[in-house]
Short mmCIF file of N, CA and C in Angstrom, two decimals:
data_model
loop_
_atom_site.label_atom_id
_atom_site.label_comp_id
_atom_site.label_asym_id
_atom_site.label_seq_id
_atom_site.Cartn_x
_atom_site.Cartn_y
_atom_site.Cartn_z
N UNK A 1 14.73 9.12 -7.71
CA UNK A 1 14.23 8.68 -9.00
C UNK A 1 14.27 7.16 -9.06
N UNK A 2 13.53 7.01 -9.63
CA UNK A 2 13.06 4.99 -9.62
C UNK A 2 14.27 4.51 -10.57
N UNK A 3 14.63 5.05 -11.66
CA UNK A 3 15.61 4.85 -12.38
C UNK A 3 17.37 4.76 -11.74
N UNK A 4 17.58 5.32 -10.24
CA UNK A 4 18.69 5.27 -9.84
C UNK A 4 18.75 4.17 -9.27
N UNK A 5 20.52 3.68 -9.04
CA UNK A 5 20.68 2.60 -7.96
C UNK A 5 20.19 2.76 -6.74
N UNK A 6 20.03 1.75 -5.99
CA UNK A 6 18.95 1.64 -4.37
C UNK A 6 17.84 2.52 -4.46
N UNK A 7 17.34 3.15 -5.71
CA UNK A 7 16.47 3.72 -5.34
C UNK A 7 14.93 3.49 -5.89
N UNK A 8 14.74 1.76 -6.41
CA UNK A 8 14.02 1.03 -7.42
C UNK A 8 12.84 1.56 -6.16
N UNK A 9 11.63 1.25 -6.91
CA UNK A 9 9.84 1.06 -5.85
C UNK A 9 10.33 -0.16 -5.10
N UNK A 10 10.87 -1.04 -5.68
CA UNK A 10 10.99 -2.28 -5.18
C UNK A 10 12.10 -2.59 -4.11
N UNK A 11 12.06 -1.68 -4.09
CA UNK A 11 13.84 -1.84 -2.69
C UNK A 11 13.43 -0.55 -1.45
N UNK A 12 12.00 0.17 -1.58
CA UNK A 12 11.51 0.62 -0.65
C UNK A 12 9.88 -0.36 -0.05
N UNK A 13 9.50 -0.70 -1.03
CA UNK A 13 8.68 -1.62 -0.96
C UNK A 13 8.70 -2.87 -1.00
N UNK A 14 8.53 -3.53 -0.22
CA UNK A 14 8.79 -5.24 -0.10
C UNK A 14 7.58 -6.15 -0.39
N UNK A 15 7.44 -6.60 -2.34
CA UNK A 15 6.38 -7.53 -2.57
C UNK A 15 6.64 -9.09 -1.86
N UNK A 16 5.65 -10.04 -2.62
CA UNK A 16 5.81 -11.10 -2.01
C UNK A 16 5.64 -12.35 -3.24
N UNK A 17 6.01 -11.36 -4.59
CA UNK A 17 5.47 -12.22 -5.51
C UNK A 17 5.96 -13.33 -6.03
N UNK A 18 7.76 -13.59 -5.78
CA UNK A 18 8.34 -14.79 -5.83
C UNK A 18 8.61 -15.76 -5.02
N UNK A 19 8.21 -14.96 -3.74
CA UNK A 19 7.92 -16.49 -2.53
C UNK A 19 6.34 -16.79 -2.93
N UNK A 20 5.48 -16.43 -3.88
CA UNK A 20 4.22 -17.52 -3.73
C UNK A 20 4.58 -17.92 -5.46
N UNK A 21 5.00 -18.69 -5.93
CA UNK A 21 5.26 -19.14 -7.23
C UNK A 21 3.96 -18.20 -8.05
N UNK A 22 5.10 -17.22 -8.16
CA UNK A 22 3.84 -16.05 -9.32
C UNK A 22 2.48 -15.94 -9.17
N UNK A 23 2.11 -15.45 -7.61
CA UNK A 23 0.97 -15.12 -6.92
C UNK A 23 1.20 -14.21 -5.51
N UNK A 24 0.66 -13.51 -5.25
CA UNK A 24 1.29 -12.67 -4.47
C UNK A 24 0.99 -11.02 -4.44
N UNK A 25 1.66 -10.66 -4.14
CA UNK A 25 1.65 -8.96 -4.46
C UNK A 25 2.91 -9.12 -5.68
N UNK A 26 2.76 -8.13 -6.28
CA UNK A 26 4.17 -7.74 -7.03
C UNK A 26 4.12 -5.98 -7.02
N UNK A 27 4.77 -4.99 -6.72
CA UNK A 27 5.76 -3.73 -6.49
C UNK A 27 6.05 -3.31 -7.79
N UNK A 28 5.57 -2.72 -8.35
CA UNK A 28 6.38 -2.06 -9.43
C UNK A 28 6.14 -2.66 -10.59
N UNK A 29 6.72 -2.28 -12.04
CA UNK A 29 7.33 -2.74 -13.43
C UNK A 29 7.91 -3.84 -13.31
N UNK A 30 7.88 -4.94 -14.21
CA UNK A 30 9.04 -5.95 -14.18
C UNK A 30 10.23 -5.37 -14.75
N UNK A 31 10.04 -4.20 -15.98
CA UNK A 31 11.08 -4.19 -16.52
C UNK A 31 11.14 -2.48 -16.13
N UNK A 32 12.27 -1.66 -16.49
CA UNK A 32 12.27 -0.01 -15.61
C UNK A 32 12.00 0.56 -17.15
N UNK A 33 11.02 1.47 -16.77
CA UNK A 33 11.13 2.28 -15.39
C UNK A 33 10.34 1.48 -14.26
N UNK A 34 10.46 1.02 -13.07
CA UNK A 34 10.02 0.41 -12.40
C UNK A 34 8.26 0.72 -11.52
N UNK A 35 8.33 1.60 -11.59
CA UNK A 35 7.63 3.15 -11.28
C UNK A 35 6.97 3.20 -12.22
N UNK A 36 5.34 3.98 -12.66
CA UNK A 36 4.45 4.21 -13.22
C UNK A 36 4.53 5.26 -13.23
N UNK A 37 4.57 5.70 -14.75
CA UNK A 37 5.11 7.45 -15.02
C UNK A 37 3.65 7.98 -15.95
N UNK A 38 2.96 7.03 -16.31
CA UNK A 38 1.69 7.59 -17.09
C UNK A 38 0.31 7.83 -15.97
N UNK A 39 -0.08 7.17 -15.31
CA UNK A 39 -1.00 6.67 -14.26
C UNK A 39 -0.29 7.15 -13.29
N UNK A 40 -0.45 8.63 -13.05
CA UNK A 40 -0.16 9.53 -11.98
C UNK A 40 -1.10 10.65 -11.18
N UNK A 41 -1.24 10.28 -9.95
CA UNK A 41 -1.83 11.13 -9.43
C UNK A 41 -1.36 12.84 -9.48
N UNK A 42 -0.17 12.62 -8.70
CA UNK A 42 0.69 13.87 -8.37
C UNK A 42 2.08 13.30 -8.58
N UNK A 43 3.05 14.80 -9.16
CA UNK A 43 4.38 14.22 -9.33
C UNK A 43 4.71 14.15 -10.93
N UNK A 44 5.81 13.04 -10.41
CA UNK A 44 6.16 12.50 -12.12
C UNK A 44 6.06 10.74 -11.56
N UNK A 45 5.35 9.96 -10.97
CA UNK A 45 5.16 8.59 -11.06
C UNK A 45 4.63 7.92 -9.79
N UNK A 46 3.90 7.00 -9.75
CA UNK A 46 3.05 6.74 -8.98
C UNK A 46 3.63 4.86 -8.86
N UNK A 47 2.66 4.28 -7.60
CA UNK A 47 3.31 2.47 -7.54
C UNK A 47 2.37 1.67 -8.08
N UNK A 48 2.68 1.10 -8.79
CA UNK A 48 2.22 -0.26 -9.64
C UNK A 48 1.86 -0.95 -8.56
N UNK A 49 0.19 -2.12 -7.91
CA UNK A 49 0.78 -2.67 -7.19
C UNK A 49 -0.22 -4.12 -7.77
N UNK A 50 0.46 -5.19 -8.23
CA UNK A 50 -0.18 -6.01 -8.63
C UNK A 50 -0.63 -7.13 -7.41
N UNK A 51 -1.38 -7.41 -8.14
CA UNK A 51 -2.33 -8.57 -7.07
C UNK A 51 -2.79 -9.66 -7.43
N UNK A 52 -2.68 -10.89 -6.73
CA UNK A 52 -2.89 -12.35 -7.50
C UNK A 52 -3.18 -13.12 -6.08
N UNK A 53 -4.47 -13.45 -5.92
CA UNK A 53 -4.48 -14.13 -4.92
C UNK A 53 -5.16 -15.69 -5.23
N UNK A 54 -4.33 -16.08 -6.11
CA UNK A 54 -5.01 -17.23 -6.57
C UNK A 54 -4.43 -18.59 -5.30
N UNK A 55 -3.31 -18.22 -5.06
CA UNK A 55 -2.41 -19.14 -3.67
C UNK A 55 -2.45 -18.64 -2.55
N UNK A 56 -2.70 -19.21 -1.78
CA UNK A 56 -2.24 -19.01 -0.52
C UNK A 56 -1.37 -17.86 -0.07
N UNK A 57 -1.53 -16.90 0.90
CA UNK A 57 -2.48 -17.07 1.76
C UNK A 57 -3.97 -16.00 0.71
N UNK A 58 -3.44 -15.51 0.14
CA UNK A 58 -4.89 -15.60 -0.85
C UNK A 58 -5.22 -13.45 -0.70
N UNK A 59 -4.14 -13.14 0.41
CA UNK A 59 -4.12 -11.70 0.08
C UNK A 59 -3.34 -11.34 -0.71
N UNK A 60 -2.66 -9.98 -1.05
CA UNK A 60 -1.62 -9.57 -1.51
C UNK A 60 -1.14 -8.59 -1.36
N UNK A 61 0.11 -8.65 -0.22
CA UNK A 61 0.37 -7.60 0.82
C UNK A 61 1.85 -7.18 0.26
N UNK A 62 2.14 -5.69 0.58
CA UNK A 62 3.10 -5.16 -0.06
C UNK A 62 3.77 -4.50 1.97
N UNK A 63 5.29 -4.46 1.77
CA UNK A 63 5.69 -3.41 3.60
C UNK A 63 6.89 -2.37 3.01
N UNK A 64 7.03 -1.45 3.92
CA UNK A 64 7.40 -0.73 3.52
C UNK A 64 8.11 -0.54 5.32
N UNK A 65 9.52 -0.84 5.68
CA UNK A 65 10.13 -0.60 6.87
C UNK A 65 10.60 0.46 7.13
N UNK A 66 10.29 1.78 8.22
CA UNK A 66 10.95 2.78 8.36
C UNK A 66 12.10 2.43 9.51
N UNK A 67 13.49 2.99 9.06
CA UNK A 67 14.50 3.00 10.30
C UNK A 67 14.56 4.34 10.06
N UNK A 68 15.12 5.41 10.74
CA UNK A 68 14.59 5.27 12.20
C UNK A 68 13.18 4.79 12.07
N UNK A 69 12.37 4.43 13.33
CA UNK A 69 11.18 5.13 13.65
C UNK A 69 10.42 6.05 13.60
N UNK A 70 9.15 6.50 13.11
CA UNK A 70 8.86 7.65 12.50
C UNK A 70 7.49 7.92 13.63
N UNK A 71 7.64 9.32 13.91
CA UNK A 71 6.61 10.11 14.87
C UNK A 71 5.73 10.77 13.71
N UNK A 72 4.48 9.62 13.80
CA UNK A 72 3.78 10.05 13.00
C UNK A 72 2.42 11.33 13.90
N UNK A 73 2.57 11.94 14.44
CA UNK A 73 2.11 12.66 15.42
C UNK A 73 2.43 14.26 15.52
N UNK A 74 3.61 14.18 15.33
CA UNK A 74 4.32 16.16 14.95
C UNK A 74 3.76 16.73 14.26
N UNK A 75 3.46 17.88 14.90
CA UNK A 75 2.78 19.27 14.06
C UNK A 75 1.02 19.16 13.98
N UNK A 76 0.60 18.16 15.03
CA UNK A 76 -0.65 17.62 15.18
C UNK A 76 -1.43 16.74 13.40
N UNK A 77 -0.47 16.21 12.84
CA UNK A 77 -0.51 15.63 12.31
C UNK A 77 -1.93 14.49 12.83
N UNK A 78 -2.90 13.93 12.24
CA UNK A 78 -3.36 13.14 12.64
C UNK A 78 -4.49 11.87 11.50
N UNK A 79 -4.28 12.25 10.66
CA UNK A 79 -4.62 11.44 9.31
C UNK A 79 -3.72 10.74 8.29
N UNK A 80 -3.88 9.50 7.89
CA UNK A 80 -2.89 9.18 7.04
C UNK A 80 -3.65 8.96 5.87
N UNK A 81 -3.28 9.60 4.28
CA UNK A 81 -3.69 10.01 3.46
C UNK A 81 -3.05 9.39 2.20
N UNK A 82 -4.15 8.43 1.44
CA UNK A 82 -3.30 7.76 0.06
C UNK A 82 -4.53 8.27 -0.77
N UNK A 83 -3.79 7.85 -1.99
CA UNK A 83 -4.68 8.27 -3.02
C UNK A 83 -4.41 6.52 -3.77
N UNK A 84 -5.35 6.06 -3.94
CA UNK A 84 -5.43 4.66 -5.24
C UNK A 84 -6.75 5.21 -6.56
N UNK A 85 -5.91 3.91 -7.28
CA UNK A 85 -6.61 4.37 -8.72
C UNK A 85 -6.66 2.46 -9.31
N UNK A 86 -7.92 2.87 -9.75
CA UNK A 86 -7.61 0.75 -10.44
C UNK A 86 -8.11 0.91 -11.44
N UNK A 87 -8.42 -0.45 -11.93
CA UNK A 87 -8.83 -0.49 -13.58
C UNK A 87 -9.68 -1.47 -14.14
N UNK A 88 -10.33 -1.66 -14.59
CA UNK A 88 -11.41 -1.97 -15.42
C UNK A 88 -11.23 -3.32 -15.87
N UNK A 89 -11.91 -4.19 -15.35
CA UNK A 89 -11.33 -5.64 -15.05
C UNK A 89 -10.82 -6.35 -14.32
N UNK A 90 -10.08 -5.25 -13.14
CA UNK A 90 -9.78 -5.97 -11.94
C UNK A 90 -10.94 -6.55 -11.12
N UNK A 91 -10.67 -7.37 -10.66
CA UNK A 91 -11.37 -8.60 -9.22
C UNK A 91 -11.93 -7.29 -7.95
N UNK A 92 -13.02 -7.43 -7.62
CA UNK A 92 -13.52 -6.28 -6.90
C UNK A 92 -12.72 -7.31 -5.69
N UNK A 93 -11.59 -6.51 -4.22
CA UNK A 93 -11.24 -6.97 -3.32
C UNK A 93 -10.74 -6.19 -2.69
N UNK A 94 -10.81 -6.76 -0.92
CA UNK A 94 -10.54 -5.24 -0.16
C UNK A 94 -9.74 -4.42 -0.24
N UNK A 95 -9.12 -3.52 0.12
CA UNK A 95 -8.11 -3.01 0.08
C UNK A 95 -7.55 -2.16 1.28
N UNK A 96 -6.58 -2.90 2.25
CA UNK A 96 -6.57 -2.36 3.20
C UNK A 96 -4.94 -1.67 3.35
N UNK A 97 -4.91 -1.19 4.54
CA UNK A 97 -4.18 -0.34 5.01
C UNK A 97 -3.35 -1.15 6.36
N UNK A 98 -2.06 -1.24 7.10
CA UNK A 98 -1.92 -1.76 8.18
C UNK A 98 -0.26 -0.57 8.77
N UNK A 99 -0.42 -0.67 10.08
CA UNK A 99 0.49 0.21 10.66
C UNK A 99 0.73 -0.64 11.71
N UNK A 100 2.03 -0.69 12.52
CA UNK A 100 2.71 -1.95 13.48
C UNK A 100 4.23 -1.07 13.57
N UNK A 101 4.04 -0.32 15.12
CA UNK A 101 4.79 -0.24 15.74
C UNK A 101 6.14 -0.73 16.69
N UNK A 102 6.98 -0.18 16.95
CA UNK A 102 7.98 -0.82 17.54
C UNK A 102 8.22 -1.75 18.33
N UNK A 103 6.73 -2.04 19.07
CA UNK A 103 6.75 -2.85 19.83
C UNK A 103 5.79 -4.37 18.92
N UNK A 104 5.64 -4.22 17.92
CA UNK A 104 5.68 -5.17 17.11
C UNK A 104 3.96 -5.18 17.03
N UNK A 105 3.40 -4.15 17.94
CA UNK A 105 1.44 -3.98 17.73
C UNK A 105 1.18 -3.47 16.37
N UNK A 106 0.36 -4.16 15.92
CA UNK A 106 0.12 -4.00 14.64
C UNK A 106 -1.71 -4.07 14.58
N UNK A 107 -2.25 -2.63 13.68
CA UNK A 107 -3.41 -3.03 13.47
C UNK A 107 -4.12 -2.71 11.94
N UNK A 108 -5.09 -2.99 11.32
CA UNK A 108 -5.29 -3.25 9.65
C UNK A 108 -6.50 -2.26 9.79
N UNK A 109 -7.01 -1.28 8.97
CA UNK A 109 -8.02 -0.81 8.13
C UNK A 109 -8.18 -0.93 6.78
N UNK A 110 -9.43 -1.83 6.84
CA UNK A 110 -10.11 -1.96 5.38
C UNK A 110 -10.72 -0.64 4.86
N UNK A 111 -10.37 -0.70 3.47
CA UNK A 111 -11.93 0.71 2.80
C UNK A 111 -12.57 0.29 2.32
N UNK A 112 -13.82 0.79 3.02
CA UNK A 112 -15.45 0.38 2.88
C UNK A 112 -16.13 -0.03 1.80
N UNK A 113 -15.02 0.36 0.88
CA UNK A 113 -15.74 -0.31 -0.54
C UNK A 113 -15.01 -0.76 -1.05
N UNK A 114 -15.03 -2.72 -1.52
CA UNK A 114 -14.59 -3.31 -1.85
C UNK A 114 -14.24 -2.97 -3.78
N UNK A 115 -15.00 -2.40 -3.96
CA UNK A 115 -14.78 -1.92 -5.40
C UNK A 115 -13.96 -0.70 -5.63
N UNK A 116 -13.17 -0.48 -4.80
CA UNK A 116 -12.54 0.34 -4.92
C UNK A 116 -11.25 0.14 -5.60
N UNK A 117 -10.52 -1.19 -6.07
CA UNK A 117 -9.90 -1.27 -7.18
C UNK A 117 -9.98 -1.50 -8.16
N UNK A 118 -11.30 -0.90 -8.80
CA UNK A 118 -12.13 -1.00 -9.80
C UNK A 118 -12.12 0.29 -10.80
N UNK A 119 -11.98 0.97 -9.55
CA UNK A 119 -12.62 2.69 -10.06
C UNK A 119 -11.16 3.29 -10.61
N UNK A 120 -11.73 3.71 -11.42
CA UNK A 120 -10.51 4.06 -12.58
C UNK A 120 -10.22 5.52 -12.41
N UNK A 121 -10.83 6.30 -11.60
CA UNK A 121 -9.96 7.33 -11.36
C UNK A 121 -9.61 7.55 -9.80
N UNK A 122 -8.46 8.47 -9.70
CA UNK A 122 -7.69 8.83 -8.30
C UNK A 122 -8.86 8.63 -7.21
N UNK A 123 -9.08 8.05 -6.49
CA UNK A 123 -9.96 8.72 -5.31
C UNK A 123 -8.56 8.90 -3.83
N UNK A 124 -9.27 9.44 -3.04
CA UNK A 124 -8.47 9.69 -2.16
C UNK A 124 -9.07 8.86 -0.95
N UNK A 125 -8.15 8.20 -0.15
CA UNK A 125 -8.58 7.86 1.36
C UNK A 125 -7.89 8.25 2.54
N UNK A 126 -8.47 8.29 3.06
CA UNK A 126 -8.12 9.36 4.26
C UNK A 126 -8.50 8.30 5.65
N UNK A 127 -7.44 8.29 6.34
CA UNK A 127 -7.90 6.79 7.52
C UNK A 127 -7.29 7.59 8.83
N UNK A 128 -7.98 8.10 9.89
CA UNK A 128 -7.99 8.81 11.30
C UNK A 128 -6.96 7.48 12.11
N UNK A 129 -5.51 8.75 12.01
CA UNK A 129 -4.84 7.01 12.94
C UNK A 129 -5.43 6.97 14.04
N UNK A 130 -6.52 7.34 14.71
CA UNK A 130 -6.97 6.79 16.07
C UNK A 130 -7.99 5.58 15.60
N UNK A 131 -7.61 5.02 14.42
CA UNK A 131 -8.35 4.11 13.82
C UNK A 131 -7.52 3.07 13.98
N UNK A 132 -5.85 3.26 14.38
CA UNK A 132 -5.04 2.66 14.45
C UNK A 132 -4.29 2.78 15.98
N UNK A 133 -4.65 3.83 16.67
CA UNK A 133 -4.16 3.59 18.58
C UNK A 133 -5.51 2.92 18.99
N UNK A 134 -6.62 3.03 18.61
CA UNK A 134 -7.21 2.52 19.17
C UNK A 134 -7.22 0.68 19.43
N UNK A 135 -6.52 0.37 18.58
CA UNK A 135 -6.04 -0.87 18.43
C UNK A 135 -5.14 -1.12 19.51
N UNK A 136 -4.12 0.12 19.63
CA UNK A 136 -2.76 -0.24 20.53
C UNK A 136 -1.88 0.06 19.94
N UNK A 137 -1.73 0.77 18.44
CA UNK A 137 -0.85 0.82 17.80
C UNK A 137 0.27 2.11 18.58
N UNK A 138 1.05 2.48 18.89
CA UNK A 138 1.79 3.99 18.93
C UNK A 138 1.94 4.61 17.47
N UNK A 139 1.30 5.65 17.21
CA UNK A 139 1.51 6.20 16.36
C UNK A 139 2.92 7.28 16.45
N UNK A 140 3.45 7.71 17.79
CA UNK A 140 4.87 8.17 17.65
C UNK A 140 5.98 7.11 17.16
N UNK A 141 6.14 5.67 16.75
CA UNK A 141 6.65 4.51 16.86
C UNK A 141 6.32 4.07 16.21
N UNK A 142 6.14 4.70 14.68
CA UNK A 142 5.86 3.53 13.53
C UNK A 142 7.33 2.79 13.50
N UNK A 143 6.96 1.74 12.79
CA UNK A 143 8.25 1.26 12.04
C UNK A 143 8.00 0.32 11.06
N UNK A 144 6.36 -0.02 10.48
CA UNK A 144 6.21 -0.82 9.28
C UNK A 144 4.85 -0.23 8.61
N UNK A 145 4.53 -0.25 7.47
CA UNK A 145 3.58 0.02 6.92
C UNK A 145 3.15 -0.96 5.85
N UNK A 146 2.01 -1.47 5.72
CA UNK A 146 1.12 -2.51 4.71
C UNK A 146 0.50 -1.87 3.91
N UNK A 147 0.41 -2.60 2.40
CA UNK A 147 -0.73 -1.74 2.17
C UNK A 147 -1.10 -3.37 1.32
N UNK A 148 -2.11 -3.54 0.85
CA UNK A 148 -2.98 -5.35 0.92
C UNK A 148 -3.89 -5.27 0.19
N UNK A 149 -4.45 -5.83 -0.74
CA UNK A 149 -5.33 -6.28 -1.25
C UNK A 149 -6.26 -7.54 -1.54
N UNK A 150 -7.10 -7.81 -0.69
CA UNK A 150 -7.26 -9.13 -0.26
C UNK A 150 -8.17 -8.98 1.09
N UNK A 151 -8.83 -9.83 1.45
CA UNK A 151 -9.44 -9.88 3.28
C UNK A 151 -8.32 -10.61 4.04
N UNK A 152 -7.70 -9.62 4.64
CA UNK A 152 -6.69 -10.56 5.61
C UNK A 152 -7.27 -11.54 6.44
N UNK A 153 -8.34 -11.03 7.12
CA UNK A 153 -8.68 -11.31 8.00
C UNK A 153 -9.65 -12.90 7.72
N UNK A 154 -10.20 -13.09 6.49
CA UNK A 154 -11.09 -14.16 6.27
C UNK A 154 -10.96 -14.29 4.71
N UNK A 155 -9.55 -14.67 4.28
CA UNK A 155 -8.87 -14.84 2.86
C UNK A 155 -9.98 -15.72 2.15
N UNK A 156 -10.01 -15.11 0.57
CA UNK A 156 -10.76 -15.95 -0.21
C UNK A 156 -10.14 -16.01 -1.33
N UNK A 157 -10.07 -17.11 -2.14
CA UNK A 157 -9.14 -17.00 -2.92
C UNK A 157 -9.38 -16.69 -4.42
N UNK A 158 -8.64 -16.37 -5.43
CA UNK A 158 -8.74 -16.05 -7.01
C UNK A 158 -8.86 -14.85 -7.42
N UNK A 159 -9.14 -13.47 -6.56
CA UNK A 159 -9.21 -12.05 -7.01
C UNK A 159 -7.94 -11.56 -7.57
N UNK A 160 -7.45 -11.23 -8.93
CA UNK A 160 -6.63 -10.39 -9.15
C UNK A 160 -6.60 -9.18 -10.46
N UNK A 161 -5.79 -8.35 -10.47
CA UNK A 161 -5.59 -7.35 -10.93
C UNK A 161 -4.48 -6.26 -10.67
N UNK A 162 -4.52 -5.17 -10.71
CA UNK A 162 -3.74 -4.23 -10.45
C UNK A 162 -4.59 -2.51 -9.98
N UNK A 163 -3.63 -2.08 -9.10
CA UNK A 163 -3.73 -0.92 -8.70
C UNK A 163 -2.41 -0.03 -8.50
N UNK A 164 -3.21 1.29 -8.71
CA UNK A 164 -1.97 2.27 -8.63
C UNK A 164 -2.45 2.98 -7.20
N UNK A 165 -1.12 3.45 -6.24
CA UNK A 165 -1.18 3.87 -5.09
C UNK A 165 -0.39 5.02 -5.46
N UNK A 166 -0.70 6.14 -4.82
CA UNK A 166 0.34 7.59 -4.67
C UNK A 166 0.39 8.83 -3.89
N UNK A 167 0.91 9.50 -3.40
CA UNK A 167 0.75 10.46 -2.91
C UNK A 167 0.50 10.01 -0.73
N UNK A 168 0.79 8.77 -0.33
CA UNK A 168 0.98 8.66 0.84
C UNK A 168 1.64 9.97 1.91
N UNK A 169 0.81 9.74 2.44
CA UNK A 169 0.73 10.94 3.48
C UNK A 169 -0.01 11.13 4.75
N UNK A 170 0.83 11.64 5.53
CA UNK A 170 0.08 12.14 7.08
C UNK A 170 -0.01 13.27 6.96
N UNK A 171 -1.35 14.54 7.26
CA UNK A 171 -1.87 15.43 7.19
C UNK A 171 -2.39 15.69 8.63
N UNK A 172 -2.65 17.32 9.08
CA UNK A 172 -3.68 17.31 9.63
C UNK A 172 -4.97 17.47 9.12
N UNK A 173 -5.99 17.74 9.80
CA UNK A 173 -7.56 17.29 9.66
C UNK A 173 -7.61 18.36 8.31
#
């Protein structure tokens, strides 16, 4: 529960919103419940994930560290599966995905539609991790997960808003 000790959004998720002087990603509620209990996919609460790319570096990236290492591969597992939801007034900007294994290979998928933190209800995305070995990543050997809003790759700056993320998951087909 988001309401217990060590167990805030923000102490599984690592924003970045007070190392860029109030620009950044920000994780969650400022104030608790930390966690989004109305704007739910599935469950009882879903992640807040705010976005401000008015500074440098102009994305707004959220990580999430697994110890152990996680075999994302068992049971022929082979899709990794989020659901986002945005809102009406947010800055149309990418919204990507990133996975970076133990050996520190790391690779990013964007979704194809930049307006996708726009759209105000659940959609689901669904990203084939051979979207992510094909990079080099090991998918038996996760050990970090991104999730970004912003072009990493060719940052532009001033898009912000908010999105809700939920229901993360590896599936098979």
């Amino acid at each position: 529960d988001d309401m217990d000790a060590g167990e805030a959004i923000y102490q599984t998720w690592t924003d970045t919103w007070f190392a860029n002087e109030e620009c950044g990603s920000l994780v969650g509620h400022i104030d608790a419940p930390f966690a989004e209990q109305t704007i739910v996919h599935e469950g009882r609460q879903s992640m807040p994930l705010q976005y401000d790319n008015t500074c440098s570096p102009h994305y707004a990236e959220i990580t999430r560290v697994f110890s152990p290492v996680q075999d994302w591969t068992v049971e022929g597992v082979d899709t990794l599966v989020l659901f986002v939801r945005g809102k009406t007034g947010n800055d149309a900007a990418p919204l990507y995905v990133g996975l970076e294994d133990s050996t520190g290979k790391v690779a990013y998928v964007q979704h194809p539609d930049a307006g996708i933190v726009k759209t105000t209800v659940w959609t689901k995305w669904g990203i084939p991790l051979s979207e992510f070995t094909a990079a080099g990543v090991k998918t038996t050997r996760i050990e970090t997960m991104y999730i970004g809003v912003g072009d990493r790759s060719d940052p532009v700056a001033g898009t912000l808003g908010q999105v809700f993320i939920d229901d993360i998951r590896v599936v098979k087909p």
